[in-house]
Amino acid sequence: VPRVPVPVEAGDGATYTALLTHGEQVDVLERLDFVLRNISELRKEVEELRNSLQHLAAEIIGEVRSHLEETQKVTRRRRFPFPRERSDSTGSSSIYFTASSATANTDDGESEGGYTTANAESDYDRESERESEEGEDEVSCETVRTARRDSLDLVNEDETHLILDSSLEEGLGQLLQQADSLHNGDEQEKREGFQLLLNNKLAYADQKDFLWRLARAHSDMCEITEDADEKRSYASDGKEEIEIALQKWDQSAECHQWYAILCGQLSEHESIQKRIQTGYVFKEHIDRAIELKPEDPKSYYLLGRWCYQVSHLGWLEKKTASALFEAPPTATVQDALQNFLRVEELSPGFSKAGRVYIAKCYRDLGNNSAAVLWMNLASELPVNTKEDAESERELEEMRSVWEE
């Protein structure tokens, strides 16, 4: 499209410049918007990388300080006035003890007369104190390496693995506790929990309890973000993470549960055919989760939602399901109600949304008194999640319809 020249006054003279057409202006604005979004995302990634590096630097400094303090203790005790034979046994699991033994003095510790002198120990103490004062402020890297090497030499391979495994398990336990706490917090805490798990993925990627929590964090991010592409990306990545876990731990109720949830979140961005197909997968894994862990209220809540949605399928969805599958999904409002009541039986007040669903089921079944009762019970619970907030709006709509 040819550009239209227009005069633009500049001082006493007039020059001509090209004026973009409307389509070109829109194209330029879209490109600028794309660049700005990328810059914003890059800034976030740089900030996350900076935080990770700071955390890593703090851990390295802590480890070096710990090793230096341990080596200083070893240096103070490296001479012993009595002969100490190095044991052939490798049964001790104390790294500090074996490091001290490895650097013990090999002198016979006897006087010229062939016996241990009475003041040998006091002489050693004075000498040791002088050496300690001189060397306390400066410990060479070679000393650190020697102490660590001697320590590990005296611990057998099996016990070394036990020490490392115990340390990893303790660190994993603390990490999972923190992740659970952040998952139950607000949106900012959920983001922090997601980043925390990503930062530790390399260390614990082979742990079941870590992997399903990482998938759960992806689900949290999918719920938090408003951008459709980001929602799809988080759901897809989380599904991949939990698929890996299911290959190893098919007996984990949590793995089946979060696989079903992420499949459902991903299907929201798919065609009707894909959503119906995902519905079968969703129910299969929720049924499996209930089989493995029958006292978990969340699984019954998810099954209740599935039943309620299937019972309210539209004409087009029903026709599509009948055309694609020999046995289209079937469920009734009564099925949904039984599952939601089971949730309340296992965990009263489990969620505001659950009680709103019970009220909706009773309303659909024509039991208005029970519906009003559960609407009032739902009003007593706080809004903790985005789903609760949506349920609160539904509750207000039901009340307004009832009043009319």
Tab-separated table of C-alpha atoms in Angstrom:
chain	number	residue	atom	x	y	z
A	1	VAL	CA	0.000	0.000	0.000
A	2	PRO	CA	1.625	3.310	-0.985
A	3	ARG	CA	2.194	5.746	1.810
A	4	VAL	CA	0.534	9.179	1.573
A	5	PRO	CA	2.938	12.142	1.866
A	6	VAL	CA	1.706	14.925	4.139
A	7	PRO	CA	3.347	18.267	4.858
A	8	VAL	CA	4.761	18.852	8.315
A	9	GLU	CA	5.811	22.368	9.293
A	10	ALA	CA	9.357	22.696	10.615
A	11	GLY	CA	10.613	26.222	11.173
A	12	ASP	CA	10.058	28.411	8.174
A	13	GLY	CA	10.128	25.568	5.672
A	14	ALA	CA	7.864	22.601	5.063
A	15	THR	CA	8.984	19.032	4.575
A	16	TYR	CA	7.068	15.976	3.558
A	17	THR	CA	6.978	12.680	5.391
A	18	ALA	CA	5.233	9.343	4.863
A	19	LEU	CA	2.052	8.662	6.854
A	20	LEU	CA	1.387	5.016	7.823
A	21	THR	CA	-1.924	3.549	6.869
A	22	HIS	CA	-4.246	2.322	9.595
A	23	GLY	CA	-3.297	-1.318	9.010
A	24	GLU	CA	0.400	-0.537	9.219
A	25	GLN	CA	-0.113	1.414	12.435
A	26	VAL	CA	-1.934	-1.550	13.970
A	27	ASP	CA	0.867	-3.838	12.848
A	28	VAL	CA	3.512	-1.566	14.402
A	29	LEU	CA	1.561	-1.327	17.662
A	30	GLU	CA	1.205	-5.115	17.841
A	31	ARG	CA	4.922	-5.548	17.286
A	32	LEU	CA	5.720	-2.983	19.971
A	33	ASP	CA	3.339	-4.706	22.360
A	34	PHE	CA	5.033	-8.049	21.624
A	35	VAL	CA	8.462	-6.541	22.313
A	36	LEU	CA	7.265	-4.975	25.581
A	37	ARG	CA	5.801	-8.275	26.774
A	38	ASN	CA	9.049	-10.072	26.009
A	39	ILE	CA	11.047	-7.431	27.845
A	40	SER	CA	8.747	-7.781	30.869
A	41	GLU	CA	9.104	-11.566	30.851
A	42	LEU	CA	12.877	-11.273	30.470
A	43	ARG	CA	13.004	-8.897	33.433
A	44	LYS	CA	11.096	-11.421	35.550
A	45	GLU	CA	13.444	-14.240	34.507
A	46	VAL	CA	16.510	-12.139	35.313
A	47	GLU	CA	15.056	-11.328	38.754
A	48	GLU	CA	14.346	-15.012	39.415
A	49	LEU	CA	17.872	-15.931	38.300
A	50	ARG	CA	19.345	-13.243	40.575
A	51	ASN	CA	17.379	-14.598	43.552
A	52	SER	CA	18.494	-18.157	42.777
A	53	LEU	CA	22.153	-17.100	42.546
A	54	GLN	CA	21.925	-15.224	45.844
A	55	HIS	CA	20.419	-18.291	47.511
A	56	LEU	CA	23.150	-20.511	46.020
A	57	ALA	CA	25.888	-18.123	47.145
A	58	ALA	CA	24.520	-18.127	50.683
A	59	GLU	CA	24.528	-21.929	50.749
A	60	ILE	CA	28.129	-22.098	49.468
A	61	ILE	CA	29.303	-19.558	52.051
A	62	GLY	CA	27.570	-21.520	54.797
A	63	GLU	CA	29.200	-24.795	53.716
A	64	VAL	CA	32.678	-23.255	53.472
A	65	ARG	CA	32.305	-21.632	56.903
A	66	SER	CA	31.164	-24.931	58.396
A	67	HIS	CA	34.120	-26.823	56.901
A	68	LEU	CA	36.584	-24.188	58.090
A	69	GLU	CA	35.246	-24.309	61.645
A	70	GLU	CA	35.442	-28.100	61.647
A	71	THR	CA	38.996	-28.047	60.338
A	72	GLN	CA	40.058	-25.534	63.007
A	73	LYS	CA	38.826	-27.953	65.653
A	74	VAL	CA	40.786	-30.738	63.965
A	75	THR	CA	43.937	-28.594	63.919
A	76	ARG	CA	43.708	-27.873	67.654
A	77	ARG	CA	43.570	-31.588	68.432
A	78	ARG	CA	45.907	-32.943	65.808
A	79	ARG	CA	48.651	-33.875	68.336
A	80	PHE	CA	48.023	-36.409	71.038
A	81	PRO	CA	50.524	-37.259	73.834
A	82	PHE	CA	49.696	-40.968	73.826
A	83	PRO	CA	50.124	-43.436	70.980
A	84	ARG	CA	46.851	-44.108	69.183
A	85	GLU	CA	46.690	-46.862	66.636
A	86	ARG	CA	44.558	-46.284	63.621
A	87	SER	CA	41.777	-48.781	63.712
A	88	ASP	CA	41.119	-51.005	60.707
A	89	SER	CA	37.428	-50.836	61.481
A	90	THR	CA	35.309	-48.546	59.355
A	91	GLY	CA	32.216	-48.801	61.516
A	92	SER	CA	32.252	-45.244	62.805
A	93	SER	CA	29.905	-42.860	61.039
A	94	SER	CA	31.322	-39.746	62.704
A	95	ILE	CA	33.248	-37.704	60.151
A	96	TYR	CA	34.620	-35.415	62.850
A	97	PHE	CA	36.004	-38.325	64.886
A	98	THR	CA	37.746	-39.978	61.941
A	99	ALA	CA	39.218	-36.686	60.785
A	100	SER	CA	40.767	-36.181	64.219
A	101	SER	CA	42.117	-39.733	64.292
A	102	ALA	CA	43.639	-39.468	60.863
A	103	THR	CA	45.768	-36.468	61.847
A	104	ALA	CA	46.851	-37.719	65.271
A	105	ASN	CA	50.550	-37.489	66.165
A	106	THR	CA	52.478	-40.750	65.579
A	107	ASP	CA	55.214	-40.042	68.177
A	108	ASP	CA	55.600	-42.743	70.822
A	109	GLY	CA	54.767	-40.173	73.521
A	110	GLU	CA	57.386	-41.607	75.940
A	111	SER	CA	60.160	-39.828	77.812
A	112	GLU	CA	63.878	-40.591	77.480
A	113	GLY	CA	63.614	-42.936	80.419
A	114	GLY	CA	61.149	-45.163	78.582
A	115	TYR	CA	57.965	-44.069	80.424
A	116	THR	CA	55.420	-41.318	80.009
A	117	THR	CA	56.467	-38.195	81.836
A	118	ALA	CA	54.110	-36.573	84.287
A	119	ASN	CA	54.269	-33.170	82.659
A	120	ALA	CA	54.115	-34.397	79.040
A	121	GLU	CA	50.460	-33.574	78.822
A	122	SER	CA	50.938	-30.055	80.175
A	123	ASP	CA	53.775	-29.486	77.681
A	124	TYR	CA	51.472	-30.655	74.922
A	125	ASP	CA	48.694	-28.365	76.141
A	126	ARG	CA	50.934	-25.296	76.068
A	127	GLU	CA	52.282	-26.172	72.647
A	128	SER	CA	48.807	-26.905	71.333
A	129	GLU	CA	47.481	-23.593	72.649
A	130	ARG	CA	50.282	-21.690	70.935
A	131	GLU	CA	49.661	-23.473	67.654
A	132	SER	CA	45.939	-22.906	67.991
A	133	GLU	CA	46.379	-19.175	68.522
A	134	GLU	CA	48.762	-18.917	65.563
A	135	GLY	CA	46.704	-21.000	63.172
A	136	GLU	CA	43.181	-20.108	64.257
A	137	ASP	CA	42.864	-17.183	61.865
A	138	GLU	CA	44.332	-18.970	58.838
A	139	VAL	CA	43.543	-22.493	57.653
A	140	SER	CA	44.834	-23.563	54.288
A	141	CYS	CA	42.626	-25.119	51.620
A	142	GLU	CA	44.952	-28.121	51.568
A	143	THR	CA	44.197	-28.779	55.241
A	144	VAL	CA	40.475	-28.702	54.499
A	145	ARG	CA	40.867	-31.125	51.623
A	146	THR	CA	43.090	-33.465	53.647
A	147	ALA	CA	40.706	-33.542	56.607
A	148	ARG	CA	37.710	-34.241	54.361
A	149	ARG	CA	39.588	-36.924	52.425
A	150	ASP	CA	40.828	-38.692	55.562
A	151	SER	CA	37.358	-38.493	57.065
A	152	LEU	CA	35.671	-40.099	54.080
A	153	ASP	CA	38.364	-42.783	53.841
A	154	LEU	CA	37.435	-44.069	57.298
A	155	VAL	CA	33.695	-44.267	56.554
A	156	ASN	CA	32.632	-47.236	54.465
A	157	GLU	CA	30.643	-46.744	51.284
A	158	ASP	CA	27.344	-48.010	52.679
A	159	GLU	CA	27.457	-45.672	55.674
A	160	THR	CA	28.392	-42.750	53.417
A	161	HIS	CA	25.239	-43.401	51.410
A	162	LEU	CA	23.233	-43.587	54.631
A	163	ILE	CA	24.579	-40.207	55.771
A	164	LEU	CA	23.836	-38.601	52.414
A	165	ASP	CA	20.387	-40.189	52.190
A	166	SER	CA	19.540	-39.026	55.699
A	167	SER	CA	20.643	-35.491	54.858
A	168	LEU	CA	18.611	-35.490	51.629
A	169	GLU	CA	15.525	-36.834	53.383
A	170	GLU	CA	15.744	-34.153	56.073
A	171	GLY	CA	16.131	-31.432	53.450
A	172	LEU	CA	13.267	-32.856	51.400
A	173	GLY	CA	10.972	-32.963	54.423
A	174	GLN	CA	11.580	-29.301	55.196
A	175	LEU	CA	11.134	-28.367	51.529
A	176	LEU	CA	7.798	-30.198	51.250
A	177	GLN	CA	6.527	-28.591	54.448
A	178	GLN	CA	7.361	-25.155	53.102
A	179	ALA	CA	5.790	-25.961	49.716
A	180	ASP	CA	2.541	-27.098	51.383
A	181	SER	CA	2.396	-23.933	53.459
A	182	LEU	CA	2.914	-21.714	50.407
A	183	HIS	CA	0.325	-23.694	48.412
A	184	ASN	CA	-2.290	-22.851	51.044
A	185	GLY	CA	-1.438	-19.145	50.961
A	186	ASP	CA	-2.409	-16.279	48.681
A	187	GLU	CA	-1.433	-15.825	45.043
A	188	GLN	CA	1.991	-14.357	45.847
A	189	GLU	CA	2.801	-17.262	48.156
A	190	LYS	CA	1.709	-19.737	45.491
A	191	ARG	CA	4.124	-18.090	43.072
A	192	GLU	CA	6.900	-18.342	45.661
A	193	GLY	CA	6.078	-22.014	46.199
A	194	PHE	CA	6.247	-22.678	42.456
A	195	GLN	CA	9.653	-20.994	42.183
A	196	LEU	CA	10.905	-22.828	45.287
A	197	LEU	CA	10.083	-26.213	43.768
A	198	LEU	CA	11.595	-25.287	40.410
A	199	ASN	CA	14.831	-24.263	42.128
A	200	ASN	CA	15.077	-27.685	43.811
A	201	LYS	CA	13.979	-29.838	40.880
A	202	LEU	CA	17.521	-30.943	40.057
A	203	ALA	CA	18.069	-32.328	43.562
A	204	TYR	CA	14.703	-34.068	44.082
A	205	ALA	CA	13.386	-34.883	40.594
A	206	ASP	CA	13.382	-38.602	41.458
A	207	GLN	CA	11.191	-38.198	44.563
A	208	LYS	CA	7.475	-38.981	44.286
A	209	ASP	CA	6.266	-36.501	46.907
A	210	PHE	CA	8.312	-33.753	45.272
A	211	LEU	CA	7.052	-34.438	41.751
A	212	TRP	CA	3.332	-34.391	42.500
A	213	ARG	CA	3.792	-31.163	44.461
A	214	LEU	CA	5.628	-29.675	41.493
A	215	ALA	CA	2.664	-30.667	39.295
A	216	ARG	CA	0.328	-29.108	41.871
A	217	ALA	CA	2.347	-25.882	41.722
A	218	HIS	CA	1.912	-25.818	37.933
A	219	SER	CA	-1.833	-26.177	38.510
A	220	ASP	CA	-1.720	-23.265	40.968
A	221	MET	CA	0.042	-21.080	38.407
A	222	CYS	CA	-2.528	-22.079	35.783
A	223	GLU	CA	-5.281	-20.876	38.127
A	224	ILE	CA	-3.506	-17.633	39.033
A	225	THR	CA	-2.540	-16.319	35.619
A	226	GLU	CA	-5.057	-14.528	33.424
A	227	ASP	CA	-3.269	-15.039	30.102
A	228	ALA	CA	-4.741	-17.925	28.075
A	229	ASP	CA	-1.399	-18.967	26.547
A	230	GLU	CA	0.260	-19.028	29.960
A	231	LYS	CA	-2.596	-21.085	31.383
A	232	ARG	CA	-2.181	-23.650	28.634
A	233	SER	CA	1.603	-23.700	29.079
A	234	TYR	CA	1.453	-24.237	32.856
A	235	ALA	CA	-1.157	-26.991	32.495
A	236	SER	CA	0.831	-28.732	29.754
A	237	ASP	CA	4.135	-28.581	31.659
A	238	GLY	CA	2.484	-29.801	34.852
A	239	LYS	CA	0.873	-32.695	33.025
A	240	GLU	CA	4.281	-33.736	31.668
A	241	GLU	CA	5.768	-33.660	35.176
A	242	ILE	CA	3.018	-35.823	36.661
A	243	GLU	CA	3.126	-38.272	33.736
A	244	ILE	CA	6.754	-38.983	34.639
A	245	ALA	CA	5.713	-39.625	38.242
A	246	LEU	CA	2.878	-41.948	37.219
A	247	GLN	CA	5.277	-44.109	35.220
A	248	LYS	CA	7.155	-44.889	38.445
A	249	TRP	CA	4.447	-44.595	41.107
A	250	ASP	CA	1.182	-45.881	39.742
A	251	GLN	CA	0.076	-46.641	43.317
A	252	SER	CA	0.128	-42.978	44.370
A	253	ALA	CA	-3.327	-41.461	44.879
A	254	GLU	CA	-1.896	-37.926	44.708
A	255	CYS	CA	-0.273	-38.598	41.327
A	256	HIS	CA	-3.561	-39.833	39.864
A	257	GLN	CA	-5.464	-36.948	41.430
A	258	TRP	CA	-3.242	-34.169	40.077
A	259	TYR	CA	-2.950	-35.848	36.694
A	260	ALA	CA	-6.754	-35.701	36.428
A	261	ILE	CA	-6.816	-32.045	37.530
A	262	LEU	CA	-4.163	-30.953	35.023
A	263	CYS	CA	-5.878	-32.888	32.227
A	264	GLY	CA	-9.065	-31.006	33.051
A	265	GLN	CA	-7.277	-27.638	33.087
A	266	LEU	CA	-5.604	-28.366	29.762
A	267	SER	CA	-8.889	-29.477	28.157
A	268	GLU	CA	-10.393	-26.026	28.812
A	269	HIS	CA	-8.343	-24.813	25.850
A	270	GLU	CA	-9.282	-27.713	23.559
A	271	SER	CA	-12.146	-28.518	21.204
A	272	ILE	CA	-15.423	-30.119	22.319
A	273	GLN	CA	-14.214	-33.487	21.071
A	274	LYS	CA	-11.000	-33.222	23.093
A	275	ARG	CA	-12.868	-32.090	26.210
A	276	ILE	CA	-15.220	-35.062	26.052
A	277	GLN	CA	-12.307	-37.437	25.524
A	278	THR	CA	-10.490	-35.888	28.482
A	279	GLY	CA	-13.611	-36.413	30.596
A	280	TYR	CA	-13.133	-40.179	30.382
A	281	VAL	CA	-9.466	-39.862	31.378
A	282	PHE	CA	-10.378	-37.518	34.246
A	283	LYS	CA	-12.907	-39.930	35.752
A	284	GLU	CA	-10.612	-42.920	35.300
A	285	HIS	CA	-7.840	-41.326	37.350
A	286	ILE	CA	-10.150	-39.881	40.012
A	287	ASP	CA	-11.712	-43.334	40.485
A	288	ARG	CA	-8.198	-44.742	40.833
A	289	ALA	CA	-7.265	-42.065	43.390
A	290	ILE	CA	-10.363	-42.893	45.468
A	291	GLU	CA	-9.513	-46.585	45.279
A	292	LEU	CA	-5.987	-45.937	46.572
A	293	LYS	CA	-6.973	-43.328	49.184
A	294	PRO	CA	-10.685	-43.612	49.999
A	295	GLU	CA	-10.608	-41.048	52.836
A	296	ASP	CA	-9.401	-38.085	50.759
A	297	PRO	CA	-12.266	-35.549	50.477
A	298	LYS	CA	-10.671	-33.748	47.514
A	299	SER	CA	-11.121	-36.753	45.228
A	300	TYR	CA	-14.842	-36.989	46.063
A	301	TYR	CA	-15.201	-33.257	45.459
A	302	LEU	CA	-13.603	-33.607	42.018
A	303	LEU	CA	-15.798	-36.597	41.187
A	304	GLY	CA	-18.875	-34.644	42.311
A	305	ARG	CA	-17.979	-31.792	39.970
A	306	TRP	CA	-17.495	-34.222	37.100
A	307	CYS	CA	-20.904	-35.795	37.743
A	308	TYR	CA	-22.594	-32.399	37.947
A	309	GLN	CA	-21.047	-31.190	34.687
A	310	VAL	CA	-21.924	-34.418	32.852
A	311	SER	CA	-25.507	-34.213	34.104
A	312	HIS	CA	-25.726	-30.701	32.591
A	313	LEU	CA	-24.130	-31.427	29.198
A	314	GLY	CA	-25.656	-29.426	26.380
A	315	TRP	CA	-27.359	-30.851	23.320
A	316	LEU	CA	-24.281	-30.365	21.089
A	317	GLU	CA	-21.943	-32.017	23.609
A	318	LYS	CA	-24.278	-34.995	24.018
A	319	LYS	CA	-24.552	-35.470	20.251
A	320	THR	CA	-20.777	-35.201	19.879
A	321	ALA	CA	-20.214	-37.762	22.625
A	322	SER	CA	-22.740	-40.162	21.076
A	323	ALA	CA	-21.080	-39.852	17.677
A	324	LEU	CA	-17.529	-40.359	18.976
A	325	PHE	CA	-17.977	-42.977	21.670
A	326	GLU	CA	-20.008	-46.138	21.941
A	327	ALA	CA	-20.855	-45.332	25.558
A	328	PRO	CA	-21.033	-41.573	26.184
A	329	PRO	CA	-20.432	-40.410	29.771
A	330	THR	CA	-23.462	-40.577	32.028
A	331	ALA	CA	-24.090	-39.148	35.493
A	332	THR	CA	-26.990	-37.608	37.364
A	333	VAL	CA	-27.430	-34.712	39.751
A	334	GLN	CA	-28.123	-37.298	42.454
A	335	ASP	CA	-24.694	-38.867	41.787
A	336	ALA	CA	-23.072	-35.453	42.157
A	337	LEU	CA	-24.964	-34.761	45.385
A	338	GLN	CA	-23.851	-38.042	46.964
A	339	ASN	CA	-20.194	-37.233	46.276
A	340	PHE	CA	-20.464	-33.687	47.654
A	341	LEU	CA	-22.190	-34.984	50.803
A	342	ARG	CA	-19.383	-37.533	51.169
A	343	VAL	CA	-16.918	-34.626	51.183
A	344	GLU	CA	-18.793	-32.987	54.068
A	345	GLU	CA	-18.873	-36.307	55.900
A	346	LEU	CA	-15.089	-36.721	55.639
A	347	SER	CA	-14.193	-33.050	56.180
A	348	PRO	CA	-16.993	-30.694	57.252
A	349	GLY	CA	-16.528	-27.266	55.690
A	350	PHE	CA	-13.969	-28.616	53.214
A	351	SER	CA	-14.686	-25.762	50.806
A	352	LYS	CA	-17.174	-22.993	50.165
A	353	ALA	CA	-17.551	-24.165	46.566
A	354	GLY	CA	-18.508	-27.661	47.729
A	355	ARG	CA	-21.407	-26.366	49.818
A	356	VAL	CA	-22.604	-24.157	46.968
A	357	TYR	CA	-22.661	-27.230	44.732
A	358	ILE	CA	-24.765	-29.072	47.320
A	359	ALA	CA	-27.235	-26.173	47.314
A	360	LYS	CA	-27.347	-26.253	43.498
A	361	CYS	CA	-27.972	-30.011	43.487
A	362	TYR	CA	-30.874	-29.688	45.933
A	363	ARG	CA	-32.268	-26.797	43.883
A	364	ASP	CA	-32.109	-28.897	40.692
A	365	LEU	CA	-33.808	-31.782	42.503
A	366	GLY	CA	-36.625	-29.490	43.687
A	367	ASN	CA	-35.754	-29.582	47.404
A	368	ASN	CA	-35.808	-25.832	48.038
A	369	SER	CA	-35.634	-25.988	51.827
A	370	ALA	CA	-32.445	-28.057	51.721
A	371	ALA	CA	-31.026	-25.739	49.058
A	372	VAL	CA	-31.591	-22.683	51.274
A	373	LEU	CA	-30.037	-24.490	54.243
A	374	TRP	CA	-26.837	-25.246	52.320
A	375	MET	CA	-26.724	-21.745	50.868
A	376	ASN	CA	-26.658	-20.405	54.424
A	377	LEU	CA	-24.000	-22.940	55.426
A	378	ALA	CA	-21.887	-21.930	52.423
A	379	SER	CA	-22.148	-18.267	53.462
A	380	GLU	CA	-20.450	-19.103	56.771
A	381	LEU	CA	-17.218	-20.200	55.087
A	382	PRO	CA	-14.502	-17.732	53.988
A	383	VAL	CA	-13.357	-17.225	50.401
A	384	ASN	CA	-9.951	-18.923	50.173
A	385	THR	CA	-9.564	-19.682	46.458
A	386	LYS	CA	-10.562	-18.299	43.091
A	387	GLU	CA	-13.091	-21.100	42.860
A	388	ASP	CA	-14.584	-19.985	46.179
A	389	ALA	CA	-14.873	-16.451	44.799
A	390	GLU	CA	-16.784	-17.741	41.770
A	391	SER	CA	-19.022	-19.767	44.078
A	392	GLU	CA	-19.716	-16.622	46.118
A	393	ARG	CA	-20.978	-14.907	42.974
A	394	GLU	CA	-23.166	-17.914	42.156
A	395	LEU	CA	-24.503	-17.792	45.672
A	396	GLU	CA	-25.521	-14.157	45.258
A	397	GLU	CA	-27.242	-14.963	41.959
A	398	MET	CA	-29.174	-17.821	43.553
A	399	ARG	CA	-30.279	-15.527	46.377
A	400	SER	CA	-31.460	-12.835	43.978
A	401	VAL	CA	-33.427	-15.371	41.916
A	402	TRP	CA	-34.945	-16.787	45.097
A	403	GLU	CA	-36.028	-13.351	46.278
A	404	GLU	CA	-37.679	-12.593	42.945
